[in-house]
XYZ file of C-alpha atoms in Angstrom:
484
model
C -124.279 -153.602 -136.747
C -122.239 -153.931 -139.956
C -123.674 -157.420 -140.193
C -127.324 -155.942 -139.684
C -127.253 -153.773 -142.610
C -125.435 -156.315 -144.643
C -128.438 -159.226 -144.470
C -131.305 -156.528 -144.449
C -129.678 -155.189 -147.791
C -129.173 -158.614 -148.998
C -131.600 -160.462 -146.919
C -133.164 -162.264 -150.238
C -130.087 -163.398 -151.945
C -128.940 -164.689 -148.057
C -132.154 -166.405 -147.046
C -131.595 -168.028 -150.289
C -128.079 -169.650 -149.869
C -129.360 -170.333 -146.022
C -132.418 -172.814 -147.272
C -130.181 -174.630 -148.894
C -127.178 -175.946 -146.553
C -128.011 -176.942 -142.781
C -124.478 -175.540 -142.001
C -125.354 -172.033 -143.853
C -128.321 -172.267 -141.784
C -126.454 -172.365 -138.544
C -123.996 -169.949 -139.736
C -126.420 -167.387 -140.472
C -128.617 -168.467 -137.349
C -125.451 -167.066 -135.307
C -124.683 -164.086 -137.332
C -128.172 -162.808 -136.555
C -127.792 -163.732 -132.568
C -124.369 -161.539 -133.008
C -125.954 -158.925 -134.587
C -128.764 -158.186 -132.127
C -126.631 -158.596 -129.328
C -124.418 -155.879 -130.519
C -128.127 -153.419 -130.450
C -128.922 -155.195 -127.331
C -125.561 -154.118 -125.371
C -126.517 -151.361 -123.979
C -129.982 -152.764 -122.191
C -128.832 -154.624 -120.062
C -129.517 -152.762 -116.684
C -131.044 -149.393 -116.607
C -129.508 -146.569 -113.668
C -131.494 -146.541 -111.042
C -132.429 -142.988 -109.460
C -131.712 -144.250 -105.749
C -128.133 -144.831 -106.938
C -127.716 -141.920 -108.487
C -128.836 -139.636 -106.019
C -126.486 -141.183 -103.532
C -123.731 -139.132 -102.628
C -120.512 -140.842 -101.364
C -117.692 -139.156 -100.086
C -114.271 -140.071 -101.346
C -111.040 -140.571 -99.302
C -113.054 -139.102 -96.045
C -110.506 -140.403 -93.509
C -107.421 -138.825 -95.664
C -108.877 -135.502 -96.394
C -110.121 -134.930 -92.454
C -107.721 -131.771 -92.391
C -107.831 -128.825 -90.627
C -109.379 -126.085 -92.992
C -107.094 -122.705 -92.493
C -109.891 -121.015 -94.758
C -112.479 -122.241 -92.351
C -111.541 -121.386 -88.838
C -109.153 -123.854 -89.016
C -111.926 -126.174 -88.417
C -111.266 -129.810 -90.111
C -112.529 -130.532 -93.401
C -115.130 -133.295 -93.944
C -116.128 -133.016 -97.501
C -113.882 -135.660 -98.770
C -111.839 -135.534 -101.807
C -112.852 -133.117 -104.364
C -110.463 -131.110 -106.375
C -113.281 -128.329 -107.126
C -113.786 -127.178 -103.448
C -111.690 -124.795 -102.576
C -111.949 -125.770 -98.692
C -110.363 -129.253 -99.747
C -107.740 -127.424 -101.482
C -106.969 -125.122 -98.507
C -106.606 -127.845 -96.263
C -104.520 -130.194 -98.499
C -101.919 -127.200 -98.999
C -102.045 -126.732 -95.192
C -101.141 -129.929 -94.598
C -97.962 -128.953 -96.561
C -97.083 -125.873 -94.266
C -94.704 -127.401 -91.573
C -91.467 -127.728 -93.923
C -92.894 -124.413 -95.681
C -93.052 -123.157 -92.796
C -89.061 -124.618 -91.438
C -87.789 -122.933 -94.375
C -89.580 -119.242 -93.715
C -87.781 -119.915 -89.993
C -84.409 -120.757 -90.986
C -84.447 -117.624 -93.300
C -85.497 -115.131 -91.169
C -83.099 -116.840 -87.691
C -80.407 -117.544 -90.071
C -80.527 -114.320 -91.682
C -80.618 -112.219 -88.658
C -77.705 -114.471 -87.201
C -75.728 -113.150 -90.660
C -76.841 -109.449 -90.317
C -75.179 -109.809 -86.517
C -71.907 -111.414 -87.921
C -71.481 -108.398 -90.633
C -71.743 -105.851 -88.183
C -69.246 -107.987 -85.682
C -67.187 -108.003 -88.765
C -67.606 -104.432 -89.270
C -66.965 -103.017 -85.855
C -63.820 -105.896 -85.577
C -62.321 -103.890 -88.905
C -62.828 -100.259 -87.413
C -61.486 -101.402 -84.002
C -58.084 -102.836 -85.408
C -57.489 -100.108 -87.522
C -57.468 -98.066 -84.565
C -55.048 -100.119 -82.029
C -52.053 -101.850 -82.490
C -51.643 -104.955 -83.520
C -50.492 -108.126 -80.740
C -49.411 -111.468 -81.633
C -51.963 -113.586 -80.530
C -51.600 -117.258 -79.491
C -53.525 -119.828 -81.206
C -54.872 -122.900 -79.355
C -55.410 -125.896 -81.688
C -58.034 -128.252 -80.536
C -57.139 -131.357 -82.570
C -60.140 -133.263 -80.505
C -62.963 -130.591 -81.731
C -61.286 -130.469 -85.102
C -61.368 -134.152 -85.671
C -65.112 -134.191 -84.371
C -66.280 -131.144 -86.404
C -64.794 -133.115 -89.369
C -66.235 -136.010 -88.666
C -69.793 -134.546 -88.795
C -68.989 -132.438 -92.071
C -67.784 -135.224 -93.864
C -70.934 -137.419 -92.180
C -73.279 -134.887 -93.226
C -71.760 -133.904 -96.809
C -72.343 -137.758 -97.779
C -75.761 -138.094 -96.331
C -76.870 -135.122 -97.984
C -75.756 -136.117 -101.363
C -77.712 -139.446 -100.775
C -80.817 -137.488 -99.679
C -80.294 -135.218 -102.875
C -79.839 -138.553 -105.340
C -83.047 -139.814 -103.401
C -85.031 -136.928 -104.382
C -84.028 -136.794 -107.790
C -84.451 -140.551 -108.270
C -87.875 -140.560 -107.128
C -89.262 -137.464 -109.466
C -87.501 -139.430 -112.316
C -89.835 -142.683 -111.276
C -92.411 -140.303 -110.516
C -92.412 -138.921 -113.739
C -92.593 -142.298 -115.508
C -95.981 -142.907 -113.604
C -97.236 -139.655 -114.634
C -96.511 -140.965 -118.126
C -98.091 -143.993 -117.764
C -100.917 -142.933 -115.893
C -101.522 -140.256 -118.042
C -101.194 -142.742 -121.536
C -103.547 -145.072 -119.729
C -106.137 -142.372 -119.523
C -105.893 -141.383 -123.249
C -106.722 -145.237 -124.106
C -109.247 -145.309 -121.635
C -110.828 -142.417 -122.876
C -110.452 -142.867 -126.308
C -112.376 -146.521 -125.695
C -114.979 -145.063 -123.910
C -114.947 -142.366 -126.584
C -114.747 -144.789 -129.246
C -117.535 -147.113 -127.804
C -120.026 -144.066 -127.486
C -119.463 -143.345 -131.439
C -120.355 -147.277 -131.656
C -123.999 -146.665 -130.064
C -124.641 -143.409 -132.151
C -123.673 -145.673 -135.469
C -125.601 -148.829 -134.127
C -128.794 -146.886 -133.303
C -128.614 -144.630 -136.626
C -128.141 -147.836 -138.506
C -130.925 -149.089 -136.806
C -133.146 -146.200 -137.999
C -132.256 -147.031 -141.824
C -133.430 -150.926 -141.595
C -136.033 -151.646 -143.723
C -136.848 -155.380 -145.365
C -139.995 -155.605 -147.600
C -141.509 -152.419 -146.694
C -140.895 -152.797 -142.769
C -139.083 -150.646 -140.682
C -138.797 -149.048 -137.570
C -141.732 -146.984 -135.840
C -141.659 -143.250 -136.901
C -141.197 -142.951 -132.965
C -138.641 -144.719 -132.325
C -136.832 -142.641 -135.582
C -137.146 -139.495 -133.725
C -135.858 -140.554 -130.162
C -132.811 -141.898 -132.020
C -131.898 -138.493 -133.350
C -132.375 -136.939 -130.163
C -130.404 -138.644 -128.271
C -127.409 -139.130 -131.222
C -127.346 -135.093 -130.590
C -126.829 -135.549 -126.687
C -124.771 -138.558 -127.111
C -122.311 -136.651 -129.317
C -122.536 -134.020 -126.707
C -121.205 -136.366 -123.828
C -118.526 -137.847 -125.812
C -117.084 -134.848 -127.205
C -116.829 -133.864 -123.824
C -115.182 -136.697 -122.286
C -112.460 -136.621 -124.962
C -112.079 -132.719 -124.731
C -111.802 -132.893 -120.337
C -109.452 -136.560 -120.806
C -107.074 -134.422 -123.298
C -107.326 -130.793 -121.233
C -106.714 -132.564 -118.038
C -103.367 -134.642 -119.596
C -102.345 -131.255 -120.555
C -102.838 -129.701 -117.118
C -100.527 -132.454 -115.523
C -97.976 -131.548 -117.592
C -97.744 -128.037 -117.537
C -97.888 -128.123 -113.454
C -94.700 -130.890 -113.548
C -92.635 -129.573 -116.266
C -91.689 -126.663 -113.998
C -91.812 -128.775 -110.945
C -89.337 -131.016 -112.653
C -86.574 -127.904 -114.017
C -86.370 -126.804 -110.741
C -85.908 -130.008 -108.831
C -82.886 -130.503 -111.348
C -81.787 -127.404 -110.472
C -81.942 -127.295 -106.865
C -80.571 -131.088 -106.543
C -77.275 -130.088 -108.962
C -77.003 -127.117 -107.339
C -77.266 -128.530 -103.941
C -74.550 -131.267 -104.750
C -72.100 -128.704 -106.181
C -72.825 -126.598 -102.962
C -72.310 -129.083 -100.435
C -69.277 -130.724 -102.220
C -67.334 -126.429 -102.302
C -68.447 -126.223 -99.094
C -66.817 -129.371 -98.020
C -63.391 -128.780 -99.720
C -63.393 -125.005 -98.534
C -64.255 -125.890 -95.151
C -61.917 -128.819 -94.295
C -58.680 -126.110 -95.744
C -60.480 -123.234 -93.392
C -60.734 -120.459 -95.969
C -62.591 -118.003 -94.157
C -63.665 -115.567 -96.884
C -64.608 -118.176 -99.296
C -66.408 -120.396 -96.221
C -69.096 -117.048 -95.741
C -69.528 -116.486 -99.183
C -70.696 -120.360 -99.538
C -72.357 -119.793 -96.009
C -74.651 -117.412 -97.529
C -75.352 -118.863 -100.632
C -75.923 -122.039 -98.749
C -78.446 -120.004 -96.243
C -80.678 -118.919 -99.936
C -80.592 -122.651 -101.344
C -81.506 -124.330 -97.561
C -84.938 -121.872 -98.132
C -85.823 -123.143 -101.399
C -85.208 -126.643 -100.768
C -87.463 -126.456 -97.798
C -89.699 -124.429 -100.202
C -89.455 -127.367 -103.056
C -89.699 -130.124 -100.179
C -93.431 -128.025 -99.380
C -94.496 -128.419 -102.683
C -93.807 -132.534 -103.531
C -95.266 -133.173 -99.759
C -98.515 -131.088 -101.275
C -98.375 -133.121 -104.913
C -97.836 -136.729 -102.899
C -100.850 -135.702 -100.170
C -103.145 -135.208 -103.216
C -101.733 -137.998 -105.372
C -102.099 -140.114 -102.174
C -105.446 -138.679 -101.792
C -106.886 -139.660 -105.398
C -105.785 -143.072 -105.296
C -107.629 -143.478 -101.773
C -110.783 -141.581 -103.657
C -110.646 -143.795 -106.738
C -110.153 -147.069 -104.444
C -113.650 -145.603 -102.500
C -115.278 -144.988 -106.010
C -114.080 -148.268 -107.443
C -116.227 -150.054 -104.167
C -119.821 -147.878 -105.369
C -119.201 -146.622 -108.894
C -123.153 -145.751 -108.779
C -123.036 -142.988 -106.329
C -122.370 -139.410 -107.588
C -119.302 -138.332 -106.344
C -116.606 -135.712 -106.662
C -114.949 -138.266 -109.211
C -117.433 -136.639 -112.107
C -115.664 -133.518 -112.359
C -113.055 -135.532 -113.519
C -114.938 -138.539 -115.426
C -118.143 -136.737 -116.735
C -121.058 -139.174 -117.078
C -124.951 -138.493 -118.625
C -127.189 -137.228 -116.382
C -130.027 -139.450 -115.194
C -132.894 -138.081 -117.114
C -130.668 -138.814 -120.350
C -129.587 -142.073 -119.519
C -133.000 -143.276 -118.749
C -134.128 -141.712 -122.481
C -130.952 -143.249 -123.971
C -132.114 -146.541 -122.547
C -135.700 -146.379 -122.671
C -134.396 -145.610 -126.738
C -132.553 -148.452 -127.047
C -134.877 -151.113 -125.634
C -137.064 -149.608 -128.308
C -134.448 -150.638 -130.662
C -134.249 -153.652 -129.365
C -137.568 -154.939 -130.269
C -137.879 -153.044 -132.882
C -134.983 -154.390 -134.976
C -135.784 -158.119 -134.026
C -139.667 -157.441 -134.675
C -138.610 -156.350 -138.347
C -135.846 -159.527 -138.630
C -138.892 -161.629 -137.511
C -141.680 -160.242 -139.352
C -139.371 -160.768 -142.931
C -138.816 -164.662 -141.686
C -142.508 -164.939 -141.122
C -143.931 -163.338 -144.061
C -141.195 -163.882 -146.697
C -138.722 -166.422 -145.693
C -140.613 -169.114 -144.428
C -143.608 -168.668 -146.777
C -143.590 -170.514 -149.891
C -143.975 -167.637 -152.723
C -145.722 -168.752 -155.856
C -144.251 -167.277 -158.972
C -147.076 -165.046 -159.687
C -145.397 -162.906 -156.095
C -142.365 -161.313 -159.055
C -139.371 -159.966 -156.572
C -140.650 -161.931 -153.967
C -139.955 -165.667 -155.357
C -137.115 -167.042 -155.125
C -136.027 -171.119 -154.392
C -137.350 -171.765 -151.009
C -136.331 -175.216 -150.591
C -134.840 -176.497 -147.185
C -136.067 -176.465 -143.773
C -137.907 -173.287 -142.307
C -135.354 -170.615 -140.882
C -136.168 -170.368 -136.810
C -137.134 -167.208 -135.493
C -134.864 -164.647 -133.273
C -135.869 -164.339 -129.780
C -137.089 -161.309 -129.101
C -135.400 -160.487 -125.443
C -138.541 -157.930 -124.788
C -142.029 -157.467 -124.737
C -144.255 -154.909 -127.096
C -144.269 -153.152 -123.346
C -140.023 -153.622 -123.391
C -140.946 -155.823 -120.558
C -138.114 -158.620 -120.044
C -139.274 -161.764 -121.960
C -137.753 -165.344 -122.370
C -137.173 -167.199 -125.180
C -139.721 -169.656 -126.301
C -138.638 -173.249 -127.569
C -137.114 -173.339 -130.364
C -136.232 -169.865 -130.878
C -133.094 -168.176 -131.240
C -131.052 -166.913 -128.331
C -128.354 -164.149 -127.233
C -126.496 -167.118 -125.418
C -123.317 -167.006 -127.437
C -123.466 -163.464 -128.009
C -123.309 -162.040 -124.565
C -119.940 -161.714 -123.711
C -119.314 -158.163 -122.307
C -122.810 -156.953 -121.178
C -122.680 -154.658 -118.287
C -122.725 -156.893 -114.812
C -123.676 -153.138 -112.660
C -126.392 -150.577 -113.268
C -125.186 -148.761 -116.799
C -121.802 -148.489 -115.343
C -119.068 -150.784 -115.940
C -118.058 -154.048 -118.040
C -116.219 -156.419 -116.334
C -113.292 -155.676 -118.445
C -113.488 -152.208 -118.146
C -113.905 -152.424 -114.188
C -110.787 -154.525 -114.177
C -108.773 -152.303 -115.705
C -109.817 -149.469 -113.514
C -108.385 -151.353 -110.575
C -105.012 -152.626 -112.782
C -104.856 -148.243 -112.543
C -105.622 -148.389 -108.608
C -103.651 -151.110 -108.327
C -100.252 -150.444 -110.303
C -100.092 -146.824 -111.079
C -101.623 -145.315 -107.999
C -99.332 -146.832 -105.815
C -96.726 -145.946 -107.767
C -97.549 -142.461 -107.542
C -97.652 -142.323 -104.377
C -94.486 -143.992 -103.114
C -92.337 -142.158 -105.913
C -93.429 -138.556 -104.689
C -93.412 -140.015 -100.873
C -90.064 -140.872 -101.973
C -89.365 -137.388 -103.737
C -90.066 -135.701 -101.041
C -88.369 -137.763 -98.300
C -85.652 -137.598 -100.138
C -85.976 -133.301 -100.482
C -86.447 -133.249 -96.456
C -83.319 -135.238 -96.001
C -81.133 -133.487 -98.239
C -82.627 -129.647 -97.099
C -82.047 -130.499 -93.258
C -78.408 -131.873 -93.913
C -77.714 -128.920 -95.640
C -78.746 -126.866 -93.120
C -76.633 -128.913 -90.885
C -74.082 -128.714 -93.228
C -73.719 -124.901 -93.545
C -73.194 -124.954 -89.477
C -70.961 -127.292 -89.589
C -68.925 -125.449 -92.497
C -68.673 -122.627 -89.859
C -67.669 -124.237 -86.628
C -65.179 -126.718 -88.665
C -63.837 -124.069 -90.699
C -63.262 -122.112 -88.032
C -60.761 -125.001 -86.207
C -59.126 -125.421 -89.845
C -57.832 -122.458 -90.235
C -56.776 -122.505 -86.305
C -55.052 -125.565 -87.332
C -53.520 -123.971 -90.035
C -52.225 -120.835 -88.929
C -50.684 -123.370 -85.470
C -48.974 -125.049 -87.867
């Protein structure tokens, strides 16, 4: 559009310099098939209403859940972050290790409470009889088997743990790079919206020799700049709110995965050391702590199988709206688009445009360029010597009917790379590069926080393991111990 302004401000001088080299001729021949081609970008293909009426529902096999907020019944509205039945059943489908965890607290508990009394009533009942030497049976078979599966699960669990923590980091990283990716991609799209508002208001200014655009045509350009602005101040405002939301839900997520993994490696290592020399006292103390940090492992193992059901879930929903980007979906609350009625004004507008801007280019070759000014015509004459300059080829009729090119006329064939291939969707770049983000980041995603929370199961369940075992081995130590 830069190019427009530039020959209608100079068009004389320009037409000039053109009659008098064939090679300027050419030159300026293809500047003018670039510039209309950058007005005639966005006509390609208007939206149809069929299409966008269509409603498709994303990641429908995934998301059929049972719906604890609906009777339990199973959800069949497909993925859609604003329905609160979808969220209901995605966080259901993260109850069974929520729910492990709520179990082992209350048995485990209980099975504490009973030892403190036991230990209670023991300490009332000695203090009333006389002590007797008792004699102590060492089991070396039990002892080397109990220490066998405490050292077996102390090593596992610490893999589990390094797991888990290795797969948030990774996880992490995608975030990062998934969330970078959509700042570029919305800043393009941003950026390429600003482009039409400046290309259509530049459009409006044209004027060679008294001609211009229809009064019309004016109007409907300032319209729809307004609305346009609209839609891509809101696509950069929801792109930068929802980068921010990501990471204020995985900053926390993150501090007290750290947490729980370093303390559930110091825990199991004390508990290993205090076990295998059968220190009683010390083995309870670590027994109980152990019996808070199983519960919120099982707890943080809940929530990363809830963040990689609705990771796994998106990438399955943008895969579905990659395959029919035309029909209105749950993706919009996420990627806002124009409504119908505006993108049929905004293209009815620019088809106007269209013609418009190659009608006035036109009109100046036929009445001023290629005619032979006498002197008497003042601004008008100039040195018209050289061959006549060939006329643009107006891709539209006065009804912004499609038209072809006549003989001899200029054409948009080396000036069309990038025109939408689908209905006022998608480039072919930008289509590509939504699948390089289905196809390398989504994945990702999903295997890292699969990974995360494998990782968190593992590590929770040997520790629960591992606190039994602490018991029942420490228990044959200190026989061991006090036989020797």
């Amino acid at each position: 559009m830069e190019l427009l302004v530039s020959y209608l401000h100079h068009s004389q001088n320009q037409i000039v310099a053109c009659m008098n080299a064939d090679g300027r001729e050419i030159r300026n021949a293809v500047d003018t098939r670039r510039i209309a081609a950058e007005i005639h970008l966005s006509n390609s293909t208007a939206p149809s209403p069929e299409a966008a009426s269509t409603k498709l529902i994303l990641a429908a096999k995934r998301t059929h859940r049972r719906c604890p907020a609906d009777g339990f019944n199973y959800y069949d509205g497909g993925w859609n972050v604003s329905d609160s039945h979808y969220l209901y059943s995605v966080a259901f489908s993260a109850a069974p290790p929520l729910l492990a965890g709520i179990i082992w607290f209350i048995l485990f508990g209980l099975w504490l409470l009973g030892m403190i009394i036991r230990f209670c009533c023991c300490c009332c009942c000695s203090c009333c009889r006389p002590r007797r030497q008792r004699n102590i049976d060492h089991n070396r078979t039990a002892y080397t088997i109990t220490f066998s599966l405490l050292l077996l699960f102390t090593l596992a669990c610490i893999v589990g743990g390094i797991v888990a923590y290795v797969g948030e980091e990774k996880l992490e990283r995608s975030v990062v790079k998934v969330t970078l990716y959509v700042l570029d991609q919305a800043d393009v799209a941003f950026g390429n919206l600003r482009n039409l508002i400046n290309n259509l208001l530049a459009a409006k200014k044209i004027g060679v020799d008294q001609l211009g655009l229809p009064a019309e045509v004016q109007s409907q350009i300032d319209q729809i700049g307004g609305k346009i602005n609209y839609y891509a101040d809101k696509l950069h405002t929801v792109s930068k709110h929802s980068t921010v939301d990501i990471w204020m839900f995985m900053r926390p997520i993150r501090r007290t995965l750290i947490s729980v993994a370093i303390g559930l490696l110091a825990l199991i290592l004390l508990g290993f050391f205090i076990a295998a020399f059968g220190l009683k006292f010390l083995i309870y103390c670590l027994v109980i702590i152990g019996w808070i940090v199983v519960t919120a492992a099982f707890i943080l193992t809940a929530m990363f199988l809830l963040i990689h059901n609705v990771v796994a879930d998106s990438c399955v929903a943008l895969d579905d709206w990659l395959q029919n980007p035309m029909a209105d979906s749950a993706i919009e609350n996420i990627i806002p688009r124009l409504d119908n009625e505006t993108s049929q004004k905004i293209y009815s507008t620019t088809r106007k445009v269209t013609y418009g801007v190659v009608n006035v280019i036109n009109s100046d070759i036929i009445n001023v360029t290629n005619v032979n000014m006498p002197p008497s015509a003042g601004p008008l004459y100039y040195n018209q010597s050289g061959p006549l300059m060939p006329l643009l080829c107006n891709p539209l009729h006065p009804d912004l009917s499609d038209r072809k090119c006549l003989p001899g006329e200029v054409t948009f064939d080396d000036a069309n790379k990038g025109i939408c291939t689908t209905p006022g969707r998608l480039t072919p770049n930008g289509y590509n590069q939504l699948l390089s983000l289905m196809d390398n980041n989504c994945p990702g995603l999903s295997n890292y926080s699969k990974m995360t929370y494998a990782g968190l199961l593992a590590a929770s369940i040997l520790l629960l393991l591992s606190v039994v075992a602490w018991i029942v081995h420490g228990e044959y130590a200190r026989q061991r111990r006090l036989a020797t």
